[in-house]
Structure formats: C-alpha cells, structure tokens
GROMACS .gro file of C-alpha atoms in nm:
model
  260
    1MET     CA    1   0.035   0.008  -0.009
    2MET     CA    2   0.113   0.318  -0.115
    3ASN     CA    3   0.220   0.603   0.193
    4ILE     CA    4   0.048   0.854   0.125
    5ALA     CA    5   0.173   1.097   0.415
    6ALA     CA    6   0.577   1.048   0.392
    7THR     CA    7   0.579   1.440   0.406
    8PRO     CA    8   0.359   1.708   0.471
    9SER     CA    9   0.305   1.770   0.095
   10ALA     CA   10   0.232   1.396   0.012
   11SER     CA   11  -0.078   1.304  -0.208
   12PRO     CA   12  -0.284   1.021  -0.157
   13LEU     CA   13  -0.379   0.974  -0.516
   14MET     CA   14  -0.314   0.665  -0.521
   15SER     CA   15  -0.517   0.588  -0.865
   16LEU     CA   16  -0.308   0.908  -0.983
   17THR     CA   17   0.015   0.736  -0.884
   18GLN     CA   18   0.108   0.432  -0.766
   19GLY     CA   19  -0.226   0.286  -0.817
   20LYS     CA   20  -0.222   0.356  -1.195
   21ALA     CA   21   0.023   0.040  -1.178
   22LYS     CA   22  -0.263  -0.115  -1.041
   23ALA     CA   23  -0.469  -0.027  -1.268
   24SER     CA   24  -0.311  -0.112  -1.565
   25GLN     CA   25  -0.308  -0.450  -1.447
   26ALA     CA   26  -0.661  -0.469  -1.368
   27ALA     CA   27  -0.806  -0.231  -1.659
   28ALA     CA   28  -0.915  -0.032  -1.340
   29PRO     CA   29  -1.228   0.178  -1.374
   30ALA     CA   30  -1.009   0.498  -1.395
   31GLN     CA   31  -1.268   0.692  -1.553
   32SER     CA   32  -1.575   0.616  -1.336
   33THR     CA   33  -1.846   0.887  -1.286
   34THR     CA   34  -1.916   0.766  -0.922
   35LYS     CA   35  -1.930   1.060  -0.694
   36ALA     CA   36  -1.788   1.020  -0.355
   37GLU     CA   37  -2.002   1.290  -0.144
   38GLY     CA   38  -2.252   1.087   0.094
   39ALA     CA   39  -2.504   1.292   0.014
   40THR     CA   40  -2.542   1.265  -0.347
   41SER     CA   41  -2.450   0.872  -0.463
   42THR     CA   42  -2.519   0.553  -0.347
   43SER     CA   43  -2.164   0.481  -0.408
   44THR     CA   44  -2.012   0.686  -0.125
   45ALA     CA   45  -1.801   0.708   0.189
   46ARG     CA   46  -2.139   0.686   0.396
   47SER     CA   47  -2.159   0.394   0.669
   48ALA     CA   48  -2.367   0.128   0.509
   49ASP     CA   49  -2.433  -0.109   0.820
   50GLY     CA   50  -2.675   0.058   1.033
   51GLY     CA   51  -2.820  -0.296   1.097
   52LYS     CA   52  -2.922  -0.373   0.762
   53LYS     CA   53  -2.711  -0.626   0.699
   54ASP     CA   54  -2.411  -0.827   0.831
   55PHE     CA   55  -2.084  -0.794   0.632
   56ALA     CA   56  -2.109  -1.145   0.536
   57THR     CA   57  -2.427  -1.073   0.337
   58VAL     CA   58  -2.269  -0.768   0.170
   59ALA     CA   59  -2.002  -0.970   0.037
   60LYS     CA   60  -2.231  -1.222  -0.091
   61ASP     CA   61  -2.471  -0.965  -0.241
   62ALA     CA   62  -2.145  -0.813  -0.390
   63ARG     CA   63  -2.032  -1.144  -0.535
   64ALA     CA   64  -2.338  -1.208  -0.693
   65ALA     CA   65  -2.391  -0.879  -0.837
   66LEU     CA   66  -2.017  -0.904  -1.017
   67ASP     CA   67  -2.170  -1.257  -1.114
   68ALA     CA   68  -2.468  -1.106  -1.279
   69ALA     CA   69  -2.273  -0.830  -1.456
   70TYR     CA   70  -2.005  -1.086  -1.557
   71GLN     CA   71  -2.292  -1.308  -1.757
   72SER     CA   72  -2.425  -0.961  -1.896
   73PHE     CA   73  -2.117  -0.890  -2.041
   74GLY     CA   74  -2.059  -1.255  -2.169
   75LYS     CA   75  -1.766  -1.331  -1.944
   76THR     CA   76  -1.735  -1.628  -1.706
   77GLY     CA   77  -1.555  -1.450  -1.437
   78GLU     CA   78  -1.420  -1.619  -1.140
   79ASN     CA   79  -1.429  -1.965  -1.251
   80GLY     CA   80  -1.357  -1.857  -1.625
   81ASN     CA   81  -1.222  -1.533  -1.761
   82PRO     CA   82  -1.138  -1.317  -1.436
   83ILE     CA   83  -1.217  -0.933  -1.494
   84GLY     CA   84  -0.923  -0.804  -1.622
   85GLN     CA   85  -0.845  -1.044  -1.870
   86ASN     CA   86  -0.993  -1.102  -2.226
   87GLY     CA   87  -1.059  -0.758  -2.310
   88THR     CA   88  -1.258  -0.634  -2.003
   89THR     CA   89  -1.263  -0.273  -2.052
   90ALA     CA   90  -1.278   0.032  -1.849
   91LYS     CA   91  -1.612   0.102  -1.990
   92GLU     CA   92  -1.712  -0.242  -1.834
   93TRP     CA   93  -1.523  -0.200  -1.503
   94GLN     CA   94  -1.717   0.127  -1.448
   95ASN     CA   95  -2.096  -0.036  -1.515
   96LEU     CA   96  -2.016  -0.357  -1.317
   97LEU     CA   97  -1.876  -0.163  -1.013
   98SER     CA   98  -2.011   0.198  -1.016
   99GLY     CA   99  -2.350   0.044  -0.890
  100LEU     CA  100  -2.211  -0.087  -0.543
  101ASP     CA  101  -2.175   0.130  -0.255
  102ARG     CA  102  -1.857   0.190  -0.045
  103ARG     CA  103  -1.915  -0.086   0.195
  104SER     CA  104  -1.977  -0.335  -0.090
  105LEU     CA  105  -1.643  -0.221  -0.256
  106TYR     CA  106  -1.462  -0.222   0.074
  107ALA     CA  107  -1.590  -0.612   0.091
  108ILE     CA  108  -1.468  -0.677  -0.223
  109ALA     CA  109  -1.133  -0.500  -0.146
  110SER     CA  110  -1.053  -0.684   0.127
  111ASN     CA  111  -1.164  -1.015   0.002
  112GLU     CA  112  -1.416  -1.100   0.252
  113GLY     CA  113  -1.489  -1.451   0.291
  114GLY     CA  114  -1.224  -1.528   0.003
  115GLN     CA  115  -1.468  -1.503  -0.268
  116PHE     CA  116  -1.277  -1.244  -0.520
  117ASN     CA  117  -1.025  -1.285  -0.735
  118GLN     CA  118  -0.697  -1.036  -0.703
  119SER     CA  119  -0.834  -0.833  -1.011
  120GLU     CA  120  -1.176  -0.744  -0.816
  121GLN     CA  121  -0.998  -0.602  -0.552
  122ILE     CA  122  -0.782  -0.401  -0.741
  123GLY     CA  123  -1.084  -0.271  -0.929
  124ALA     CA  124  -1.282  -0.208  -0.587
  125GLU     CA  125  -0.996  -0.065  -0.429
  126ASN     CA  126  -0.894   0.176  -0.692
  127LEU     CA  127  -1.243   0.300  -0.737
  128MET     CA  128  -1.274   0.378  -0.357
  129ASP     CA  129  -0.934   0.576  -0.381
  130LYS     CA  130  -1.120   0.754  -0.679
  131GLN     CA  131  -1.413   0.827  -0.440
  132LEU     CA  132  -1.140   0.989  -0.196
  133ASN     CA  133  -0.983   1.176  -0.495
  134ASP     CA  134  -1.343   1.337  -0.610
  135ALA     CA  135  -1.413   1.401  -0.246
  136MET     CA  136  -1.125   1.614  -0.224
  137GLY     CA  137  -1.128   1.766  -0.543
  138LEU     CA  138  -0.797   1.623  -0.712
  139ASP     CA  139  -0.727   1.528  -1.034
  140GLN     CA  140  -0.442   1.450  -1.256
  141ALA     CA  141  -0.348   1.788  -1.330
  142THR     CA  142  -0.393   1.933  -0.986
  143ALA     CA  143  -0.136   1.651  -0.850
  144ALA     CA  144   0.106   1.726  -1.140
  145ALA     CA  145   0.097   2.122  -1.068
  146GLY     CA  146   0.135   2.066  -0.711
  147LYS     CA  147  -0.150   2.264  -0.610
  148LEU     CA  148  -0.270   2.031  -0.309
  149THR     CA  149  -0.411   2.298  -0.008
  150SER     CA  150  -0.490   2.214   0.299
  151ASP     CA  151  -0.859   2.226   0.232
  152MET     CA  152  -0.776   1.936   0.008
  153PHE     CA  153  -0.666   1.735   0.262
  154LEU     CA  154  -0.890   1.840   0.512
  155LYS     CA  155  -1.217   1.696   0.296
  156GLY     CA  156  -0.975   1.373   0.272
  157VAL     CA  157  -0.978   1.340   0.635
  158ARG     CA  158  -1.372   1.406   0.667
  159PHE     CA  159  -1.443   1.175   0.399
  160MET     CA  160  -1.272   0.868   0.558
  161ASP     CA  161  -1.444   0.941   0.905
  162GLY     CA  162  -1.778   0.829   0.717
  163VAL     CA  163  -1.728   0.498   0.605
  164SER     CA  164  -1.831   0.163   0.741
  165ASP     CA  165  -1.687   0.021   1.071
  166GLU     CA  166  -1.546  -0.268   0.872
  167GLU     CA  167  -1.328  -0.068   0.695
  168LYS     CA  168  -1.234   0.106   0.970
  169THR     CA  169  -1.071  -0.167   1.094
  170SER     CA  170  -0.833  -0.198   0.823
  171MET     CA  171  -0.499  -0.105   0.769
  172PHE     CA  172  -0.550   0.028   0.432
  173TRP     CA  173  -0.784   0.251   0.600
  174ALA     CA  174  -0.569   0.403   0.917
  175GLU     CA  175  -0.278   0.476   0.647
  176LYS     CA  176  -0.500   0.713   0.457
  177ARG     CA  177  -0.674   0.871   0.737
  178ALA     CA  178  -0.368   0.932   0.934
  179GLY     CA  179  -0.169   1.018   0.616
  180LEU     CA  180  -0.448   1.264   0.513
  181GLN     CA  181  -0.435   1.416   0.876
  182PHE     CA  182  -0.068   1.440   0.905
  183SER     CA  183  -0.051   1.625   0.578
  184TYR     CA  184  -0.340   1.858   0.652
  185GLU     CA  185  -0.143   1.968   0.945
  186GLY     CA  186   0.156   1.996   0.767
  187ARG     CA  187   0.014   2.177   0.451
  188SER     CA  188  -0.155   2.443   0.703
  189ARG     CA  189   0.137   2.518   0.849
  190GLN     CA  190   0.292   2.567   0.532
  191GLU     CA  191  -0.002   2.822   0.443
  192GLY     CA  192   0.069   3.015   0.776
  193LYS     CA  193  -0.273   2.857   0.930
  194GLU     CA  194  -0.345   2.675   1.231
  195PRO     CA  195  -0.453   2.352   1.181
  196GLU     CA  196  -0.831   2.253   1.329
  197ASN     CA  197  -0.805   1.953   1.553
  198VAL     CA  198  -0.874   1.657   1.378
  199ASP     CA  199  -0.745   1.366   1.577
  200SER     CA  200  -0.928   1.070   1.512
  201GLU     CA  201  -1.115   0.875   1.813
  202SER     CA  202  -0.979   0.516   1.625
  203PRO     CA  203  -0.675   0.391   1.806
  204LEU     CA  204  -0.582   0.237   1.490
  205ALA     CA  205  -0.587   0.562   1.314
  206LYS     CA  206  -0.395   0.737   1.634
  207LEU     CA  207  -0.145   0.450   1.620
  208ILE     CA  208  -0.054   0.548   1.254
  209LYS     CA  209  -0.046   0.901   1.274
  210GLY     CA  210   0.210   0.838   1.589
  211GLY     CA  211   0.426   0.662   1.327
  212LEU     CA  212   0.426   0.911   1.105
  213GLU     CA  213   0.551   1.177   1.343
  214ASN     CA  214   0.806   0.948   1.469
  215LEU     CA  215   0.960   0.935   1.126
  216ARG     CA  216   0.911   1.324   1.089
  217ARG     CA  217   1.122   1.354   1.427
  218THR     CA  218   1.390   1.128   1.342
  219GLY     CA  219   1.475   1.258   0.975
  220ASP     CA  220   1.590   0.945   0.855
  221PRO     CA  221   1.507   0.910   0.480
  222SER     CA  222   1.597   0.553   0.518
  223ARG     CA  223   1.322   0.453   0.782
  224GLN     CA  224   0.986   0.363   0.647
  225LEU     CA  225   0.657   0.400   0.804
  226LYS     CA  226   0.663  -0.006   0.848
  227ASP     CA  227   0.987   0.015   1.038
  228THR     CA  228   0.794   0.196   1.292
  229PRO     CA  229   0.675   0.034   1.652
  230GLU     CA  230   0.357   0.233   1.602
  231TYR     CA  231   0.309   0.027   1.283
  232ARG     CA  232   0.354  -0.289   1.407
  233GLN     CA  233   0.124  -0.225   1.730
  234ALA     CA  234  -0.127  -0.124   1.435
  235VAL     CA  235  -0.120  -0.406   1.253
  236GLN     CA  236  -0.201  -0.636   1.542
  237LEU     CA  237  -0.442  -0.416   1.654
  238SER     CA  238  -0.652  -0.420   1.329
  239GLU     CA  239  -0.651  -0.794   1.361
  240GLN     CA  240  -0.795  -0.769   1.692
  241LEU     CA  241  -1.039  -0.528   1.565
  242LYS     CA  242  -1.159  -0.748   1.288
  243ALA     CA  243  -1.223  -1.050   1.479
  244GLY     CA  244  -1.433  -0.848   1.717
  245LEU     CA  245  -1.636  -0.709   1.460
  246ALA     CA  246  -1.655  -1.043   1.295
  247ALA     CA  247  -1.774  -1.200   1.647
  248LYS     CA  248  -2.013  -0.932   1.722
  249SER     CA  249  -2.169  -1.004   1.355
  250ALA     CA  250  -2.175  -1.332   1.410
  251SER     CA  251  -2.337  -1.294   1.751
  252GLY     CA  252  -2.588  -1.048   1.736
  253GLY     CA  253  -2.416  -0.862   1.998
  254ARG     CA  254  -2.299  -0.532   2.096
  255ALA     CA  255  -2.084  -0.318   1.828
  256VAL     CA  256  -1.711  -0.315   1.906
  257ASP     CA  257  -1.586   0.048   2.045
  258LEU     CA  258  -1.349   0.127   1.771
  259THR     CA  259  -1.235   0.391   1.996
  260ALA     CA  260  -1.104   0.207   2.286
   0.00000   0.00000   0.00000
C-alpha cells in the first residue's frame, strides 16, 4: 500500500500515482463517474451498515452482483475469465462496480469470505481511491502541478471519517486517515494557518499518525512507516478489531468500540 503522507505535502492519489500500475494490471475503472460525497451517491463513503446487513451478506450480495454483470458482458468471471483479462474494458469496469456502495466495494477489496479474485480486489480498491480523490477535488492536473491545499486534505479526512466500521478496522483505512491528517496539518502550517484539531477517535489511526510523527522527528530518510513500532502495534490491533467485529456480527451482540 502506498504511503500517502511520508511528507506534509504528499498526495493520497493512489489511483493517479502508484495506483496507476494497479489500474493497468486490472483495467481498473479510472474513468468512473461514481461520486464521493455521501449525500449525492449510493457509491459513497457513508456507512452502509446501520443494522441492515451483516458484512458476510454484503460480500455475498457483491459477489452475486459481479457474477450477474459478468453474464451480461458475456464473461464467465471468477471460475473462467477473471475480470481484467480477455478484453475487459474500463467502461465495463465502470458499469460493473459503480452501482455498488462503498461498503460493498470494501467487501470486494478486502476479499471478504475469500470470494474475490485479485483483479476484482484491485478494481474495487481503485474505485474507492477515486471516491476519495473526487471528495478532495483532486485530479491528474492538480497533482502534477503540486497545487494540493490544506482544504483538500481536510476534505479527505472528513471523507474517511464517514466510511463503514468494517473499513475502519483495516490498515488500508488507517494509513489513509492518518496520512491525510498528517498532510493537512503540515500543509496548513506551510500556508501560515493553524490547523483544526482533527484527531481521530480510532486507536488504529492514532497509532499510524504516531508512526508518521516518529518518522518526522527522526528525519531518517531510510526509515519507512512500516519500520516504526507504532505500525507494528497497529497491525496487531487491526486484526483484533476485525475479529471483534466478526464475532459481533456472528452473535448479533453489541458493536465493538473502535475508540477503546
């Protein structure tokens, strides 16, 4: 996964930078028109759990939706020609995934239940990244010109705060949320402004943010986020949070406190 905030000016544009390699491997939906704002699209960062479906059901439904789309495109999908191969186009990717909400996309990206092939996971992850980019107002030209502002990063922070509980147990989410905050704070100070307090209540995001601060203090360019003790602790915590949510879903018990 891309380190989206190694410096205060770093960009979370995975689909426009490192994610471009992923997209080329999987013919990902780089031109998707899916919107990022929770109030304007069903494919949004708004949490879709709300007691409506457990995550296993969300994944099962996403699998069924993918298979139905494969059939409509004349492709056999998982058990035959995986998407991204045999001529699957970006337009087909767009049609395939744009009708799914973000919780469904995360079920695919995280391979919930072991039901999704690598191309499907990459395609879903790229579309999730595009939702974030859209929410921030970022595009290729903006990134290339280095015109990322603190306000863009702040919009990204708020977007990532609105995703599902399942996504918030992942390192995927924690690295992005912490990186966006780190970049927001650094860019605000570069602009001569005092940043708002946007500390996350998530202990997972706090650990990653601590790891980024650790790197900043040491100033050693040879060290990476994954080298920090905070990152290693976060990996363990992520697995604990995932297990807790799975147990809660299976038993119908109370939700896991992600802020504990």
